[in-house]
Amino acid sequence: NNIFSALFVGQNLVTIKEVDSTNTFLKNLLSNSKPLPEGTVIMAESQYAGRGQQQNKWHSEPGKNLTFSILLTPGFLPVVNQFDLTRVVSLGVFDALLPYLGDKLKIKWPNDIYYDEHKLGGILIEAHIQGDHIKNAIIGIGLNINQENFEPGAGNAISVKQILHRDYDLRTLLSEICAHIEGYYLNLKAGKVSLVRNMYLSRLYWLNQTKHFRSNDQIFEGVIRNVKDEGLLVVENNNEQQEFSLKQIEFLNK
Ligand code: BTN
Protein backbone atom coordinates (compact mmCIF):
# COMPACT_ATOMS: atom_id res chain seq x y z
CA ASN A 1 0.00 0.00 0.00
CA ASN A 2 2.90 2.27 -0.70
CA ILE A 3 2.73 4.80 -3.48
CA PHE A 4 6.48 5.40 -3.41
CA SER A 5 8.50 4.05 -6.27
CA ALA A 6 11.79 4.94 -4.61
CA LEU A 7 13.68 2.20 -2.79
CA PHE A 8 14.43 4.12 0.36
CA VAL A 9 13.74 7.84 0.00
CA GLY A 10 10.30 8.33 1.51
CA GLN A 11 9.83 4.76 2.73
CA ASN A 12 9.77 6.05 6.29
CA LEU A 13 7.36 8.95 5.91
CA VAL A 14 6.24 11.03 8.86
CA THR A 15 3.58 13.65 8.23
CA ILE A 16 2.89 16.36 10.75
CA LYS A 17 0.16 18.94 10.84
CA GLU A 18 2.18 21.81 12.20
CA VAL A 19 5.82 22.22 13.12
CA ASP A 20 8.34 25.02 13.46
CA SER A 21 10.48 23.75 10.60
CA THR A 22 10.79 20.24 9.21
CA ASN A 23 14.57 20.70 9.07
CA THR A 24 14.71 21.61 12.76
CA PHE A 25 12.32 18.79 13.64
CA LEU A 26 14.44 16.22 11.81
CA LYS A 27 17.62 17.59 13.36
CA ASN A 28 16.10 17.21 16.85
CA LEU A 29 14.86 13.71 16.09
CA LEU A 30 18.36 12.73 15.03
CA SER A 31 19.97 14.01 18.17
CA ASN A 32 17.32 12.67 20.57
CA SER A 33 16.38 9.23 19.36
CA LYS A 34 17.78 6.07 17.92
CA PRO A 35 19.23 6.28 14.43
CA LEU A 36 16.69 6.89 11.69
CA PRO A 37 16.74 5.01 8.38
CA GLU A 38 18.29 6.84 5.46
CA GLY A 39 15.58 8.35 3.32
CA THR A 40 13.29 9.24 6.22
CA VAL A 41 10.99 12.07 5.16
CA ILE A 42 9.34 14.56 7.47
CA MET A 43 6.51 16.37 5.75
CA ALA A 44 4.52 19.19 7.31
CA GLU A 45 1.18 20.67 6.35
CA SER A 46 2.28 23.88 7.92
CA GLN A 47 5.48 25.42 9.31
CA TYR A 48 5.41 28.43 11.60
CA ALA A 49 9.15 29.06 11.46
CA GLY A 50 10.17 27.75 8.06
CA ARG A 51 13.76 28.61 7.23
CA GLY A 52 15.35 29.56 3.94
CA GLN A 53 18.85 30.23 2.67
CA GLN A 54 20.86 33.06 4.19
CA GLN A 55 18.75 33.48 7.32
CA ASN A 56 15.60 34.15 5.29
CA LYS A 57 12.21 32.92 6.44
CA TRP A 58 10.27 30.48 4.31
CA HIS A 59 6.55 31.28 4.11
CA SER A 60 4.07 28.79 2.76
CA GLU A 61 0.30 28.78 3.01
CA PRO A 62 -0.80 25.86 5.27
CA GLY A 63 -1.92 22.76 3.43
CA LYS A 64 -1.25 24.13 -0.04
CA ASN A 65 2.37 23.38 -0.73
CA LEU A 66 5.19 20.92 -0.22
CA THR A 67 7.39 21.56 2.80
CA PHE A 68 9.46 18.53 3.74
CA SER A 69 12.88 17.31 4.78
CA ILE A 70 14.76 14.20 3.74
CA LEU A 71 17.48 12.50 5.76
CA LEU A 72 20.44 11.28 3.75
CA THR A 73 23.56 9.70 5.22
CA PRO A 74 26.17 10.17 2.50
CA GLY A 75 29.15 8.81 4.43
CA PHE A 76 30.85 8.26 1.06
CA LEU A 77 30.85 11.98 0.25
CA PRO A 78 33.89 14.09 1.17
CA VAL A 79 33.01 17.48 2.64
CA VAL A 80 34.77 19.22 -0.25
CA ASN A 81 32.22 17.61 -2.57
CA GLN A 82 29.19 18.68 -0.59
CA PHE A 83 27.93 20.71 -3.52
CA ASP A 84 27.29 17.45 -5.39
CA LEU A 85 24.47 16.87 -2.92
CA THR A 86 23.02 20.25 -3.87
CA ARG A 87 23.22 19.16 -7.50
CA VAL A 88 21.56 15.80 -6.81
CA VAL A 89 18.66 17.37 -4.94
CA SER A 90 18.07 20.25 -7.37
CA LEU A 91 18.14 17.83 -10.30
CA GLY A 92 15.73 15.45 -8.58
CA VAL A 93 13.21 18.21 -7.95
CA PHE A 94 13.77 19.54 -11.45
CA ASP A 95 13.18 16.16 -13.15
CA ALA A 96 10.02 15.53 -11.15
CA LEU A 97 8.53 18.88 -12.22
CA LEU A 98 9.76 18.81 -15.82
CA PRO A 99 6.88 16.69 -17.24
CA TYR A 100 4.41 19.19 -15.79
CA LEU A 101 6.20 22.43 -16.54
CA GLY A 102 8.46 21.93 -19.53
CA ASP A 103 11.24 24.08 -20.87
CA LYS A 104 10.75 27.19 -18.78
CA LEU A 105 11.83 25.23 -15.73
CA LYS A 106 15.42 25.96 -14.64
CA ILE A 107 17.76 25.60 -11.73
CA LYS A 108 18.98 28.96 -10.55
CA TRP A 109 22.38 28.66 -8.95
CA PRO A 110 22.92 27.37 -6.39
CA ASN A 111 19.64 25.56 -5.77
CA ASP A 112 16.53 27.54 -6.53
CA ILE A 113 13.87 26.07 -8.75
CA TYR A 114 12.72 28.67 -11.23
CA TYR A 115 10.02 28.99 -13.84
CA ASP A 116 10.90 31.83 -16.16
CA GLU A 117 11.83 34.72 -13.89
CA HIS A 118 9.85 33.32 -10.96
CA LYS A 119 10.82 31.26 -7.98
CA LEU A 120 8.87 28.02 -7.54
CA GLY A 121 10.86 26.67 -4.67
CA GLY A 122 14.07 26.37 -2.79
CA ILE A 123 16.31 23.93 -0.99
CA LEU A 124 18.06 24.21 2.36
CA ILE A 125 20.67 21.54 3.05
CA GLU A 126 22.12 21.25 6.54
CA ALA A 127 25.01 18.84 6.78
CA HIS A 128 26.62 17.23 9.80
CA ILE A 129 30.27 16.54 9.24
CA GLN A 130 32.32 13.75 10.72
CA GLY A 131 36.03 13.90 10.00
CA ASP A 132 36.26 14.93 6.36
CA HIS A 133 33.05 13.23 5.28
CA ILE A 134 29.38 14.03 5.55
CA LYS A 135 27.61 11.98 8.17
CA ASN A 136 24.06 13.27 7.90
CA ALA A 137 22.46 15.69 5.53
CA ILE A 138 19.08 17.20 6.21
CA ILE A 139 17.62 18.16 2.89
CA GLY A 140 14.83 20.71 3.28
CA ILE A 141 12.65 21.34 0.26
CA GLY A 142 9.93 23.95 -0.09
CA LEU A 143 7.89 24.10 -3.29
CA ASN A 144 4.92 26.30 -4.12
CA ILE A 145 2.30 23.98 -5.54
CA ASN A 146 -1.34 24.97 -4.96
CA GLN A 147 -0.98 28.41 -3.40
CA GLU A 148 -2.83 31.08 -5.37
CA ASN A 149 -1.68 34.34 -3.85
CA PHE A 150 1.60 35.55 -2.50
CA GLU A 151 2.25 38.52 -0.28
CA PRO A 152 3.92 41.42 -2.05
CA GLY A 153 6.97 40.75 0.12
CA ALA A 154 7.32 37.31 -1.43
CA GLY A 155 9.06 38.93 -4.36
CA ASN A 156 8.98 36.83 -7.48
CA ALA A 157 7.28 33.73 -6.07
CA ILE A 158 5.03 31.59 -8.24
CA SER A 159 3.23 28.27 -7.78
CA VAL A 160 2.53 25.36 -10.10
CA LYS A 161 -1.17 26.20 -9.85
CA GLN A 162 -0.57 29.76 -11.00
CA ILE A 163 1.14 28.34 -14.06
CA LEU A 164 -1.15 25.42 -14.93
CA HIS A 165 -4.44 26.52 -13.31
CA ARG A 166 -5.23 23.30 -11.54
CA ASP A 167 -4.57 21.65 -8.20
CA TYR A 168 -1.93 19.00 -7.74
CA ASP A 169 -1.88 16.11 -5.34
CA LEU A 170 0.94 16.78 -2.90
CA ARG A 171 1.57 13.11 -2.08
CA THR A 172 1.96 12.17 -5.72
CA LEU A 173 4.42 14.98 -6.35
CA LEU A 174 6.30 14.12 -3.18
CA SER A 175 6.73 10.52 -4.27
CA GLU A 176 7.93 11.58 -7.71
CA ILE A 177 10.46 13.99 -6.23
CA CYS A 178 11.75 11.33 -3.83
CA ALA A 179 12.19 8.83 -6.64
CA HIS A 180 14.13 11.29 -8.82
CA ILE A 181 16.36 12.45 -5.98
CA GLU A 182 17.11 8.85 -5.13
CA GLY A 183 18.05 8.14 -8.74
CA TYR A 184 20.63 10.93 -8.85
CA TYR A 185 21.84 10.11 -5.36
CA LEU A 186 22.51 6.50 -6.32
CA ASN A 187 24.41 7.68 -9.40
CA LEU A 188 26.55 9.91 -7.22
CA LYS A 189 27.14 7.06 -4.80
CA ALA A 190 28.14 4.83 -7.72
CA GLY A 191 30.82 7.36 -8.68
CA LYS A 192 29.03 8.91 -11.66
CA VAL A 193 30.00 12.37 -10.55
CA SER A 194 30.47 13.83 -14.01
CA LEU A 195 26.98 12.77 -15.04
CA VAL A 196 25.58 14.69 -12.07
CA ARG A 197 27.79 17.74 -12.67
CA ASN A 198 27.13 17.92 -16.41
CA MET A 199 23.42 17.49 -15.99
CA TYR A 200 23.31 20.23 -13.35
CA LEU A 201 25.14 22.63 -15.62
CA SER A 202 22.83 21.85 -18.52
CA ARG A 203 19.81 22.85 -16.40
CA LEU A 204 21.33 26.08 -15.15
CA TYR A 205 19.42 29.32 -15.54
CA TRP A 206 21.20 32.07 -17.51
CA LEU A 207 24.16 29.91 -18.48
CA ASN A 208 26.09 31.78 -21.17
CA GLN A 209 23.69 34.73 -21.06
CA THR A 210 24.56 38.29 -20.21
CA LYS A 211 23.06 39.38 -16.88
CA HIS A 212 23.54 42.07 -14.28
CA PHE A 213 25.09 41.17 -10.96
CA ARG A 214 26.05 42.94 -7.78
CA SER A 215 29.15 42.12 -5.79
CA ASN A 216 30.84 44.30 -3.17
CA ASP A 217 28.33 47.05 -3.93
CA GLN A 218 29.48 47.11 -7.55
CA ILE A 219 27.01 46.44 -10.32
CA PHE A 220 28.43 44.75 -13.38
CA GLU A 221 27.42 42.90 -16.49
CA GLY A 222 28.63 39.36 -16.74
CA VAL A 223 28.04 35.94 -18.22
CA ILE A 224 27.72 32.76 -16.14
CA ARG A 225 30.24 30.34 -17.61
CA ASN A 226 30.49 27.51 -15.15
CA VAL A 227 30.00 26.15 -11.66
CA LYS A 228 33.18 24.88 -10.06
CA ASP A 229 33.26 21.37 -8.59
CA GLU A 230 32.95 22.80 -5.07
CA GLY A 231 30.01 24.99 -6.13
CA LEU A 232 31.50 28.42 -6.83
CA LEU A 233 29.83 30.35 -9.63
CA VAL A 234 32.13 31.37 -12.47
CA VAL A 235 31.13 34.69 -14.04
CA GLU A 236 32.95 36.23 -16.98
CA ASN A 237 33.30 39.96 -16.99
CA ASN A 238 35.53 41.88 -19.43
CA ASN A 239 37.14 38.65 -20.64
CA GLU A 240 38.07 37.77 -17.11
CA GLN A 241 36.59 34.91 -15.12
CA GLN A 242 35.80 35.44 -11.47
CA GLU A 243 34.52 32.96 -8.90
CA PHE A 244 31.82 33.75 -6.37
CA SER A 245 30.21 32.13 -3.36
CA LEU A 246 26.52 32.70 -2.65
CA LYS A 247 27.28 35.46 -0.16
CA GLN A 248 29.54 37.25 -2.62
CA ILE A 249 27.15 37.75 -5.53
CA GLU A 250 23.61 38.86 -6.11
CA PHE A 251 21.58 38.48 -9.30
CA LEU A 252 19.85 41.64 -10.44
CA ASN A 253 16.57 41.70 -12.30
CA LYS A 254 17.52 43.54 -15.39
C1 BTN B 1 15.38 28.93 0.09
O1 BTN B 1 15.08 29.05 -1.08
O2 BTN B 1 15.76 29.90 0.74
C2 BTN B 1 15.29 27.58 0.74
C3 BTN B 1 13.91 27.28 1.25
C4 BTN B 1 13.79 25.94 1.94
C5 BTN B 1 12.44 25.76 2.60
C6 BTN B 1 12.22 24.36 3.09
S1 BTN B 1 10.54 24.07 3.56
C7 BTN B 1 10.98 22.54 4.31
C8 BTN B 1 12.30 22.77 5.01
N1 BTN B 1 12.10 23.27 6.34
C9 BTN B 1 12.54 24.52 6.49
O3 BTN B 1 12.46 25.20 7.52
N2 BTN B 1 13.10 24.95 5.33
C10 BTN B 1 13.04 23.93 4.31
Coordinates of C-alpha atoms and ligand atoms in Angstrom, one line a residue:
N1 CA 0.0 0.0 0.0
N2 CA 2.9 2.3 -0.7
I3 CA 2.7 4.8 -3.5
F4 CA 6.5 5.4 -3.4
S5 CA 8.5 4.0 -6.3
A6 CA 11.8 4.9 -4.6
L7 CA 13.7 2.2 -2.8
F8 CA 14.4 4.1 0.4
V9 CA 13.7 7.8 0.0
G10 CA 10.3 8.3 1.5
Q11 CA 9.8 4.8 2.7
N12 CA 9.8 6.0 6.3
L13 CA 7.4 9.0 5.9
V14 CA 6.2 11.0 8.9
T15 CA 3.6 13.6 8.2
I16 CA 2.9 16.4 10.8
K17 CA 0.2 18.9 10.8
E18 CA 2.2 21.8 12.2
V19 CA 5.8 22.2 13.1
D20 CA 8.3 25.0 13.5
S21 CA 10.5 23.8 10.6
T22 CA 10.8 20.2 9.2
N23 CA 14.6 20.7 9.1
T24 CA 14.7 21.6 12.8
F25 CA 12.3 18.8 13.6
L26 CA 14.4 16.2 11.8
K27 CA 17.6 17.6 13.4
N28 CA 16.1 17.2 16.8
L29 CA 14.9 13.7 16.1
L30 CA 18.4 12.7 15.0
S31 CA 20.0 14.0 18.2
N32 CA 17.3 12.7 20.6
S33 CA 16.4 9.2 19.4
K34 CA 17.8 6.1 17.9
P35 CA 19.2 6.3 14.4
L36 CA 16.7 6.9 11.7
P37 CA 16.7 5.0 8.4
E38 CA 18.3 6.8 5.5
G39 CA 15.6 8.3 3.3
T40 CA 13.3 9.2 6.2
V41 CA 11.0 12.1 5.2
I42 CA 9.3 14.6 7.5
M43 CA 6.5 16.4 5.7
A44 CA 4.5 19.2 7.3
E45 CA 1.2 20.7 6.4
S46 CA 2.3 23.9 7.9
Q47 CA 5.5 25.4 9.3
Y48 CA 5.4 28.4 11.6
A49 CA 9.1 29.1 11.5
G50 CA 10.2 27.8 8.1
R51 CA 13.8 28.6 7.2
G52 CA 15.4 29.6 3.9
Q53 CA 18.8 30.2 2.7
Q54 CA 20.9 33.1 4.2
Q55 CA 18.7 33.5 7.3
N56 CA 15.6 34.1 5.3
K57 CA 12.2 32.9 6.4
W58 CA 10.3 30.5 4.3
H59 CA 6.6 31.3 4.1
S60 CA 4.1 28.8 2.8
E61 CA 0.3 28.8 3.0
P62 CA -0.8 25.9 5.3
G63 CA -1.9 22.8 3.4
K64 CA -1.2 24.1 0.0
N65 CA 2.4 23.4 -0.7
L66 CA 5.2 20.9 -0.2
T67 CA 7.4 21.6 2.8
F68 CA 9.5 18.5 3.7
S69 CA 12.9 17.3 4.8
I70 CA 14.8 14.2 3.7
L71 CA 17.5 12.5 5.8
L72 CA 20.4 11.3 3.7
T73 CA 23.6 9.7 5.2
P74 CA 26.2 10.2 2.5
G75 CA 29.1 8.8 4.4
F76 CA 30.8 8.3 1.1
L77 CA 30.8 12.0 0.3
P78 CA 33.9 14.1 1.2
V79 CA 33.0 17.5 2.6
V80 CA 34.8 19.2 -0.2
N81 CA 32.2 17.6 -2.6
Q82 CA 29.2 18.7 -0.6
F83 CA 27.9 20.7 -3.5
D84 CA 27.3 17.5 -5.4
L85 CA 24.5 16.9 -2.9
T86 CA 23.0 20.3 -3.9
R87 CA 23.2 19.2 -7.5
V88 CA 21.6 15.8 -6.8
V89 CA 18.7 17.4 -4.9
S90 CA 18.1 20.2 -7.4
L91 CA 18.1 17.8 -10.3
G92 CA 15.7 15.5 -8.6
V93 CA 13.2 18.2 -7.9
F94 CA 13.8 19.5 -11.5
D95 CA 13.2 16.2 -13.1
A96 CA 10.0 15.5 -11.2
L97 CA 8.5 18.9 -12.2
L98 CA 9.8 18.8 -15.8
P99 CA 6.9 16.7 -17.2
Y100 CA 4.4 19.2 -15.8
L101 CA 6.2 22.4 -16.5
G102 CA 8.5 21.9 -19.5
D103 CA 11.2 24.1 -20.9
K104 CA 10.8 27.2 -18.8
L105 CA 11.8 25.2 -15.7
K106 CA 15.4 26.0 -14.6
I107 CA 17.8 25.6 -11.7
K108 CA 19.0 29.0 -10.5
W109 CA 22.4 28.7 -8.9
P110 CA 22.9 27.4 -6.4
N111 CA 19.6 25.6 -5.8
D112 CA 16.5 27.5 -6.5
I113 CA 13.9 26.1 -8.7
Y114 CA 12.7 28.7 -11.2
Y115 CA 10.0 29.0 -13.8
D116 CA 10.9 31.8 -16.2
E117 CA 11.8 34.7 -13.9
H118 CA 9.8 33.3 -11.0
K119 CA 10.8 31.3 -8.0
L120 CA 8.9 28.0 -7.5
G121 CA 10.9 26.7 -4.7
G122 CA 14.1 26.4 -2.8
I123 CA 16.3 23.9 -1.0
L124 CA 18.1 24.2 2.4
I125 CA 20.7 21.5 3.1
E126 CA 22.1 21.3 6.5
A127 CA 25.0 18.8 6.8
H128 CA 26.6 17.2 9.8
I129 CA 30.3 16.5 9.2
Q130 CA 32.3 13.7 10.7
G131 CA 36.0 13.9 10.0
D132 CA 36.3 14.9 6.4
H133 CA 33.1 13.2 5.3
I134 CA 29.4 14.0 5.6
K135 CA 27.6 12.0 8.2
N136 CA 24.1 13.3 7.9
A137 CA 22.5 15.7 5.5
I138 CA 19.1 17.2 6.2
I139 CA 17.6 18.2 2.9
G140 CA 14.8 20.7 3.3
I141 CA 12.6 21.3 0.3
G142 CA 9.9 23.9 -0.1
L143 CA 7.9 24.1 -3.3
N144 CA 4.9 26.3 -4.1
I145 CA 2.3 24.0 -5.5
N146 CA -1.3 25.0 -5.0
Q147 CA -1.0 28.4 -3.4
E148 CA -2.8 31.1 -5.4
N149 CA -1.7 34.3 -3.8
F150 CA 1.6 35.6 -2.5
E151 CA 2.2 38.5 -0.3
P152 CA 3.9 41.4 -2.1
G153 CA 7.0 40.8 0.1
A154 CA 7.3 37.3 -1.4
G155 CA 9.1 38.9 -4.4
N156 CA 9.0 36.8 -7.5
A157 CA 7.3 33.7 -6.1
I158 CA 5.0 31.6 -8.2
S159 CA 3.2 28.3 -7.8
V160 CA 2.5 25.4 -10.1
K161 CA -1.2 26.2 -9.9
Q162 CA -0.6 29.8 -11.0
I163 CA 1.1 28.3 -14.1
L164 CA -1.2 25.4 -14.9
H165 CA -4.4 26.5 -13.3
R166 CA -5.2 23.3 -11.5
D167 CA -4.6 21.6 -8.2
Y168 CA -1.9 19.0 -7.7
D169 CA -1.9 16.1 -5.3
L170 CA 0.9 16.8 -2.9
R171 CA 1.6 13.1 -2.1
T172 CA 2.0 12.2 -5.7
L173 CA 4.4 15.0 -6.3
L174 CA 6.3 14.1 -3.2
S175 CA 6.7 10.5 -4.3
E176 CA 7.9 11.6 -7.7
I177 CA 10.5 14.0 -6.2
C178 CA 11.7 11.3 -3.8
A179 CA 12.2 8.8 -6.6
H180 CA 14.1 11.3 -8.8
I181 CA 16.4 12.4 -6.0
E182 CA 17.1 8.8 -5.1
G183 CA 18.0 8.1 -8.7
Y184 CA 20.6 10.9 -8.9
Y185 CA 21.8 10.1 -5.4
L186 CA 22.5 6.5 -6.3
N187 CA 24.4 7.7 -9.4
L188 CA 26.5 9.9 -7.2
K189 CA 27.1 7.1 -4.8
A190 CA 28.1 4.8 -7.7
G191 CA 30.8 7.4 -8.7
K192 CA 29.0 8.9 -11.7
V193 CA 30.0 12.4 -10.5
S194 CA 30.5 13.8 -14.0
L195 CA 27.0 12.8 -15.0
V196 CA 25.6 14.7 -12.1
R197 CA 27.8 17.7 -12.7
N198 CA 27.1 17.9 -16.4
M199 CA 23.4 17.5 -16.0
Y200 CA 23.3 20.2 -13.4
L201 CA 25.1 22.6 -15.6
S202 CA 22.8 21.8 -18.5
R203 CA 19.8 22.9 -16.4
L204 CA 21.3 26.1 -15.1
Y205 CA 19.4 29.3 -15.5
W206 CA 21.2 32.1 -17.5
L207 CA 24.2 29.9 -18.5
N208 CA 26.1 31.8 -21.2
Q209 CA 23.7 34.7 -21.1
T210 CA 24.6 38.3 -20.2
K211 CA 23.1 39.4 -16.9
H212 CA 23.5 42.1 -14.3
F213 CA 25.1 41.2 -11.0
R214 CA 26.0 42.9 -7.8
S215 CA 29.2 42.1 -5.8
N216 CA 30.8 44.3 -3.2
D217 CA 28.3 47.1 -3.9
Q218 CA 29.5 47.1 -7.6
I219 CA 27.0 46.4 -10.3
F220 CA 28.4 44.8 -13.4
E221 CA 27.4 42.9 -16.5
G222 CA 28.6 39.4 -16.7
V223 CA 28.0 35.9 -18.2
I224 CA 27.7 32.8 -16.1
R225 CA 30.2 30.3 -17.6
N226 CA 30.5 27.5 -15.2
V227 CA 30.0 26.1 -11.7
K228 CA 33.2 24.9 -10.1
D229 CA 33.3 21.4 -8.6
E230 CA 33.0 22.8 -5.1
G231 CA 30.0 25.0 -6.1
L232 CA 31.5 28.4 -6.8
L233 CA 29.8 30.3 -9.6
V234 CA 32.1 31.4 -12.5
V235 CA 31.1 34.7 -14.0
E236 CA 32.9 36.2 -17.0
N237 CA 33.3 40.0 -17.0
N238 CA 35.5 41.9 -19.4
N239 CA 37.1 38.7 -20.6
E240 CA 38.1 37.8 -17.1
Q241 CA 36.6 34.9 -15.1
Q242 CA 35.8 35.4 -11.5
E243 CA 34.5 33.0 -8.9
F244 CA 31.8 33.8 -6.4
S245 CA 30.2 32.1 -3.4
L246 CA 26.5 32.7 -2.6
K247 CA 27.3 35.5 -0.2
Q248 CA 29.5 37.3 -2.6
I249 CA 27.2 37.7 -5.5
E250 CA 23.6 38.9 -6.1
F251 CA 21.6 38.5 -9.3
L252 CA 19.8 41.6 -10.4
N253 CA 16.6 41.7 -12.3
K254 CA 17.5 43.5 -15.4
Ligands
BTN1 C1 15.4 28.9 0.1 O1 15.1 29.0 -1.1 O2 15.8 29.9 0.7 C2 15.3 27.6 0.7 C3 13.9 27.3 1.3 C4 13.8 25.9 1.9 C5 12.4 25.8 2.6 C6 12.2 24.4 3.1 S1 10.5 24.1 3.6 C7 11.0 22.5 4.3 C8 12.3 22.8 5.0 N1 12.1 23.3 6.3 C9 12.5 24.5 6.5 O3 12.5 25.2 7.5 N2 13.1 24.9 5.3 C10 13.0 23.9 4.3

